[in-house]
Tab-separated table of C-alpha atoms in Angstrom:
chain	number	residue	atom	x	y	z
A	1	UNK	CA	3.547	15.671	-19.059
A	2	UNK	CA	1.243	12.953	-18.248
A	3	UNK	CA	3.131	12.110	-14.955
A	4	UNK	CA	3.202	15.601	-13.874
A	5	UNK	CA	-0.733	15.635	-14.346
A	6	UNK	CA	-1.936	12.780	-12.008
A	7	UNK	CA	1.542	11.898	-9.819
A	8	UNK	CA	2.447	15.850	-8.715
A	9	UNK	CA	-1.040	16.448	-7.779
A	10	UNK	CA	-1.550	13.152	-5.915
A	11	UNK	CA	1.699	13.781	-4.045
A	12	UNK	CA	0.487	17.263	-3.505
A	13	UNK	CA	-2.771	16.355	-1.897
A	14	UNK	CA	-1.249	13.803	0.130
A	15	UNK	CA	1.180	16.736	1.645
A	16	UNK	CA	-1.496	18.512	2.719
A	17	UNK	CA	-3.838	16.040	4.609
A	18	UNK	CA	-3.704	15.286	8.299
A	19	UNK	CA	-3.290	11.484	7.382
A	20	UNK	CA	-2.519	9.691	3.821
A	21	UNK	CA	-5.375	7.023	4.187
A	22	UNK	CA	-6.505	6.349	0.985
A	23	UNK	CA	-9.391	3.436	0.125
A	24	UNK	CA	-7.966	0.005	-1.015
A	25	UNK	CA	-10.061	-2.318	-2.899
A	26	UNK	CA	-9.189	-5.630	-5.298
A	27	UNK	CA	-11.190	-8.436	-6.690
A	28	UNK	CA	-11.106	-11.969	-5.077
A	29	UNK	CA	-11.645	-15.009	-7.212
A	30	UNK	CA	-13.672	-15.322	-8.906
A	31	UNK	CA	-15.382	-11.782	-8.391
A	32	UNK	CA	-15.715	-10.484	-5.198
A	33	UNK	CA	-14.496	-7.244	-4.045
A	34	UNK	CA	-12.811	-5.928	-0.835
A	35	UNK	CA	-12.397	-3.015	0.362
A	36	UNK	CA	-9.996	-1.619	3.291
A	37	UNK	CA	-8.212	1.519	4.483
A	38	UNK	CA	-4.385	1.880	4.148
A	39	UNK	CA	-1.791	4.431	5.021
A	40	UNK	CA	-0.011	5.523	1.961
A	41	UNK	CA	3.917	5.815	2.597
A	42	UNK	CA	5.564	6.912	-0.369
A	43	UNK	CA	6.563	6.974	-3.790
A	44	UNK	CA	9.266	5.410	-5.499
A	45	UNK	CA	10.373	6.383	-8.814
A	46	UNK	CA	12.461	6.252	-11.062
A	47	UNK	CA	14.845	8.563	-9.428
A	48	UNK	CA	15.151	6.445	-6.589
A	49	UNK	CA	14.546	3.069	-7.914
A	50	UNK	CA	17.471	3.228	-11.143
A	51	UNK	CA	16.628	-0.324	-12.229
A	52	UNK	CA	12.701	-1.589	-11.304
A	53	UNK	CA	12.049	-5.068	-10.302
A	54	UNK	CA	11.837	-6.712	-13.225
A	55	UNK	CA	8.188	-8.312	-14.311
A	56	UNK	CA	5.971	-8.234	-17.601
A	57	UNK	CA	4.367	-4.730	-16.442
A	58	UNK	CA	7.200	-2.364	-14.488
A	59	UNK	CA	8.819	0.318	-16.370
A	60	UNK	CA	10.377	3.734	-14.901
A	61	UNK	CA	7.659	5.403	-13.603
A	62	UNK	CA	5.949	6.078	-9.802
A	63	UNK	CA	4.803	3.986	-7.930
A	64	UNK	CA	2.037	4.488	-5.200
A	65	UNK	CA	3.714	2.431	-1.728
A	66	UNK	CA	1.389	2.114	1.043
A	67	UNK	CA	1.601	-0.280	3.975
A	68	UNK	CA	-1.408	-2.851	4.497
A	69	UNK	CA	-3.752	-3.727	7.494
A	70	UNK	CA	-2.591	-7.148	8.823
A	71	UNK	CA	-5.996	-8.544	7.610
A	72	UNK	CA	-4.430	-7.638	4.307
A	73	UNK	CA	-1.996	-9.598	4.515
A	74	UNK	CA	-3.304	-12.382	6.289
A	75	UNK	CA	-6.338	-12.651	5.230
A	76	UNK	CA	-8.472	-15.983	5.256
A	77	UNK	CA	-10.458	-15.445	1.670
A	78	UNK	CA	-9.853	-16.135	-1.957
A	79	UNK	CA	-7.109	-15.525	-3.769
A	80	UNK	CA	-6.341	-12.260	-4.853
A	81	UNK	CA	-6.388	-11.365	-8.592
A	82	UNK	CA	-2.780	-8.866	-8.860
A	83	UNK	CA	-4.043	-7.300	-12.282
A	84	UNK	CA	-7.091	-5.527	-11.199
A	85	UNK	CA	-6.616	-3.650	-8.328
A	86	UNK	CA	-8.140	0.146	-7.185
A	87	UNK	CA	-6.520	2.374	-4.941
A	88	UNK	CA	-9.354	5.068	-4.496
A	89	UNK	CA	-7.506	8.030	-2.274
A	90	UNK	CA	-9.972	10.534	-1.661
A	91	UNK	CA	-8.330	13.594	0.624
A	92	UNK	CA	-10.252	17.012	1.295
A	93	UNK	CA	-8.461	18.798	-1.958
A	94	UNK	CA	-11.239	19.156	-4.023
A	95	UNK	CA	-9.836	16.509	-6.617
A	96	UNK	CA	-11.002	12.664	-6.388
A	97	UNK	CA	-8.700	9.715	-8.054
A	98	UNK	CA	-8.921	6.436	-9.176
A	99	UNK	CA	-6.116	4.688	-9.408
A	100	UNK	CA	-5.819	0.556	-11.197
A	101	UNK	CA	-2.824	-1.021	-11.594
A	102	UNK	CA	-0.598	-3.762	-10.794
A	103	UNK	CA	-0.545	-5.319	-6.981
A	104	UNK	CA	2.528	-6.264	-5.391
A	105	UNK	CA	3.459	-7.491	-1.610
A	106	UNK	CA	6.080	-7.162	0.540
A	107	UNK	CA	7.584	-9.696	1.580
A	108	UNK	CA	5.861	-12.475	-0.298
A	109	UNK	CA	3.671	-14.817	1.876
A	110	UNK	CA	2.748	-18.233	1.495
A	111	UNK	CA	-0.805	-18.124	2.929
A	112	UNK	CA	-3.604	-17.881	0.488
A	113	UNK	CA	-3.472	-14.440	-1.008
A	114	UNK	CA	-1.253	-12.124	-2.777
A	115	UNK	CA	1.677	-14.191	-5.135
A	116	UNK	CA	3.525	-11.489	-6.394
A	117	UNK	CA	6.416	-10.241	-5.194
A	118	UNK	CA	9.496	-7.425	-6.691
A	119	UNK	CA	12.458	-9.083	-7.900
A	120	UNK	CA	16.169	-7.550	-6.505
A	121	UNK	CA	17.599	-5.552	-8.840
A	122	UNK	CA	20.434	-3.046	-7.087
A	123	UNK	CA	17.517	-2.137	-4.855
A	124	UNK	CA	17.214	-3.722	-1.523
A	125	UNK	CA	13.127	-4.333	-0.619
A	126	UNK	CA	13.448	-6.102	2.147
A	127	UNK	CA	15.617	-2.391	3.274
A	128	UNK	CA	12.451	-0.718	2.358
A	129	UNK	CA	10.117	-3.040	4.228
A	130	UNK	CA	11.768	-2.858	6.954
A	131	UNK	CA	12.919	1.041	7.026
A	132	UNK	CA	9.021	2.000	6.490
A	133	UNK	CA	8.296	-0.171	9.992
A	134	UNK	CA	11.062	1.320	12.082
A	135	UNK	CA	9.250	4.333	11.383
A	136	UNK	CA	6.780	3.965	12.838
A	137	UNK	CA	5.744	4.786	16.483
A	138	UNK	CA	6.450	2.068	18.844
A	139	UNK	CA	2.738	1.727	19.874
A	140	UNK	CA	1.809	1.428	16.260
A	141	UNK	CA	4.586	-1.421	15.982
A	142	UNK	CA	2.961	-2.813	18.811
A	143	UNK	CA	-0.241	-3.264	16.764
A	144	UNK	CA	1.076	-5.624	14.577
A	145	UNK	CA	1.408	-8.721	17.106
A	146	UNK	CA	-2.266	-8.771	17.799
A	147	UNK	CA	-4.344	-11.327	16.274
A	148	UNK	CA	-5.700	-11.149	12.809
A	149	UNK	CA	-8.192	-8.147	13.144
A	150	UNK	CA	-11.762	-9.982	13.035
A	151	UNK	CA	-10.797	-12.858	15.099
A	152	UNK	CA	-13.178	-13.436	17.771
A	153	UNK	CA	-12.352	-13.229	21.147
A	154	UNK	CA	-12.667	-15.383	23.744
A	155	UNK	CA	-14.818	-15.029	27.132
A	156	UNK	CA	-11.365	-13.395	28.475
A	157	UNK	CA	-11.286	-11.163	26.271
A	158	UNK	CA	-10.521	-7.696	28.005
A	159	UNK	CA	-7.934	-9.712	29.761
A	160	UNK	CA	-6.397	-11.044	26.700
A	161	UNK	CA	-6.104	-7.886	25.400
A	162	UNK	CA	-4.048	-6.849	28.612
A	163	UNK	CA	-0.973	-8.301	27.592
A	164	UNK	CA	-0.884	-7.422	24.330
A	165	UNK	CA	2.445	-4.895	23.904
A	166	UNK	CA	1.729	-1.586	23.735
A	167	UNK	CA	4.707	-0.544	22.711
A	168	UNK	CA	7.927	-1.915	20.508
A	169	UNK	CA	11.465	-0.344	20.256
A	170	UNK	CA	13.064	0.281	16.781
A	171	UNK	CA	14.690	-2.783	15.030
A	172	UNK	CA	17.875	-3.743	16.933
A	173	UNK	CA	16.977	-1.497	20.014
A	174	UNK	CA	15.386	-4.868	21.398
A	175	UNK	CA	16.543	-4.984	25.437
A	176	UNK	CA	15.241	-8.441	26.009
A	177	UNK	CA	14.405	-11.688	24.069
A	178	UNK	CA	10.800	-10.933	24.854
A	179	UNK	CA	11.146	-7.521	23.142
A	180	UNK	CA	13.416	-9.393	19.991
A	181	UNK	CA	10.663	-12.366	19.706
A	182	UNK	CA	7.690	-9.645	19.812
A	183	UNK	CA	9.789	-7.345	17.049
A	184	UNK	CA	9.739	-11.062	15.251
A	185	UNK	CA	6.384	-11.390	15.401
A	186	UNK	CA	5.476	-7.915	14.180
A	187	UNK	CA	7.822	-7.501	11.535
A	188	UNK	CA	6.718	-10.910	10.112
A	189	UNK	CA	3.508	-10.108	9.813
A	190	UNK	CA	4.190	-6.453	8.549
A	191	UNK	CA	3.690	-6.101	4.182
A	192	UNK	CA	3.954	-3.189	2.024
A	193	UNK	CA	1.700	-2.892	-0.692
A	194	UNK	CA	2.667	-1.694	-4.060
A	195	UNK	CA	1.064	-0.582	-6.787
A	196	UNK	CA	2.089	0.084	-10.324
A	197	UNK	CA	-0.747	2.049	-11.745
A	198	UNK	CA	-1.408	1.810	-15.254
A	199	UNK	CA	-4.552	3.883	-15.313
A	200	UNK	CA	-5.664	7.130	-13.028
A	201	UNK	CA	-8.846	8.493	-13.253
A	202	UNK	CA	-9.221	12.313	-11.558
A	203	UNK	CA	-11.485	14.415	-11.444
A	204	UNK	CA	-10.892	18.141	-10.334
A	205	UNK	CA	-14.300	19.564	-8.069
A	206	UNK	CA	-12.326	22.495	-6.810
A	207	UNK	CA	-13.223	24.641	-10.071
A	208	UNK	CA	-15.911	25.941	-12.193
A	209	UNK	CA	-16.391	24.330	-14.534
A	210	UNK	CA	-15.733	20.791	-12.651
A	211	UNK	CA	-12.855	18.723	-15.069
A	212	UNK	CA	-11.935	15.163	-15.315
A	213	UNK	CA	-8.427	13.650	-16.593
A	214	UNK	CA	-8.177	9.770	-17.773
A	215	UNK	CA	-4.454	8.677	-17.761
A	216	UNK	CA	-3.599	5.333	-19.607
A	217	UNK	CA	-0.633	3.612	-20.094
A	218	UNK	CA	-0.348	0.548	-22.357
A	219	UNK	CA	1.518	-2.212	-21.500
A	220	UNK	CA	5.165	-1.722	-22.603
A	221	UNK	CA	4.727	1.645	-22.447
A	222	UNK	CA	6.194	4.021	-20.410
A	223	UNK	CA	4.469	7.116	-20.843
A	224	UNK	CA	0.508	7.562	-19.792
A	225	UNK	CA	-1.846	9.202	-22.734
A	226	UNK	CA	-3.960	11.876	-21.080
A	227	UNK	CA	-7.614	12.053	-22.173
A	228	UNK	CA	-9.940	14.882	-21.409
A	229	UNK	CA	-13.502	13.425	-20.712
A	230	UNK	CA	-16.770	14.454	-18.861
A	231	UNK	CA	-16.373	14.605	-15.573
C-alpha cells in the first residue's frame, strides 16, 4: 500500500511531463550541498531486478534510476556522503516530492567522489549502463566527450568547440576508429545514478483541502509506513 502511494504516482507524473528532469542534490564533506538537474530514466524493481545488489540497505523495492551530468560524475569537490542524498522531482502535476535515500553510481569511478557501487547478482549493470546510453540520440551521446562542464575555455574557444562531435552512432555501429575512440570516451565518462529511497515526502496541491504523505522505511525493512501530516 505504501509503494502504491508515493512510487505509482511518481511514475505517473513522470508519464505525463514533456521531460523527467527532476532536482538532484547531496551533501559534500563535511556539509556542503549541491545541487544539479538530471534526467530520470527508469525504475527498477523488484519485478525486474529478482535478486538486488546486495549492500546493508537494498531490499525488493523501486528504485528511482536517473542518469547524471558529467560534472556529476567528475566532479572536482569533496567527497560525497552516499547516505544522505535528495532527489527533489518537481513536474507540473500538482503534487511535489521529496525523495532521501541511498546513492549509488554507475560504473564506479576512482576520482574523488561517489564510492559506492551495485554488486552483480544475476543482473548485469554494466547491460543497464550501457543500454540507457545507446538510447540516447546520437547528438546527446555526442555531449558526453566535451570537457567537464565548467572548465574554462581557452582564447580559442569557439574554435575548440568546432570539433567537438556532434553526433555518435549506437554502440558497435562505430564506422571508424575515430568514431570507436570517441564512443570510448563518452561511454567512459557516462554514470547512472541510483537511488534507493528510504523516505518520500509528497505533498498533493492539486486538491482542496491541500494533503501531505510521509513514507518511511526502516532499515531492514521492506515495507514504507505511511504517515499523514500537515502539509
Amino acid at each position: 500500500m505504501a509503494r502504491k502511494a508515493w512510487h505509482e504516482a511518481l511514475a505517473s507524473a513522470l508519464q505525463k511531463e514533456d521531460q523527467a528532469v527532476m532536482q538532484f542534490a547531496t551533501l559534500e564533506a563535511p556539509s556542503t550541498p549541491r545541487v544539479r538537474s538530471l534526467i530520470h530514466r527508469g525504475f527498477i524493481t523488484a519485478s525486474t531486478l529478482p535478486n538486488p545488489p546486495t549492500h546493508p540497505h537494498h531490499d525488493r523495492r523501486p528504485n528511482a534510476q536517473s542518469h547524471t551530468t558529467r560534472d556529476q560524475q567528475r566532479h572536482r569537490g569533496g567527497v560525497l556522503d552516499p547516505k544522505h542524498p535528495r532527489a527533489v522531482p518537481s513536474p507540473r502535476t500538482g503534487i511535489d516530492r521529496t525523495c532521501a535515500g541511498v546513492l549509488e553510481a554507475l560504473p564506479r569511478t576512482e576520482r574523488r567522489g561517489l564510492r559506492r557501487t551495485p554488486q552483480k547478482r544475476d543482473f548485469d549493470w554494466e547491460e543497464k549502463r550501457v543500454a540507457v546510453f545507446d538510447a540516447m540520440s546520437g547528438s546527446m551521446k555526442a555531449t558526453w566527450c566535451r570537457p567537464v562542464p565548467g572548465t574554462p575555455l581557452g582564447e580559442n574557444g569557439e574554435e575548440e568547440m568546432k570539433k567537438w562531435p556532434k553526433r555518435l552512432p549506437k554502440v558497435g555501429e562505430a564506422g571508424s576508429d575515430a568514431e570507436k575512440r570517441l564512443l570510448g570516451v563518452a561511454l567512459g565518462n557516462f554514470a547512472l545514478l541510483m537511488v534507493e529511497p528510504f523516505e518520500v515526502d509528497y505533498v498533493e496541491l492539486g486538491v482542496v483541502p491541500n494533503r501531505r504523505t510521509r513514507c518511511e522505511r526502516e532499515e531492514g525493512s521492506v515495507e514504507f509506513k505511511e504517515t499523514s501530516v500537515v502539509p
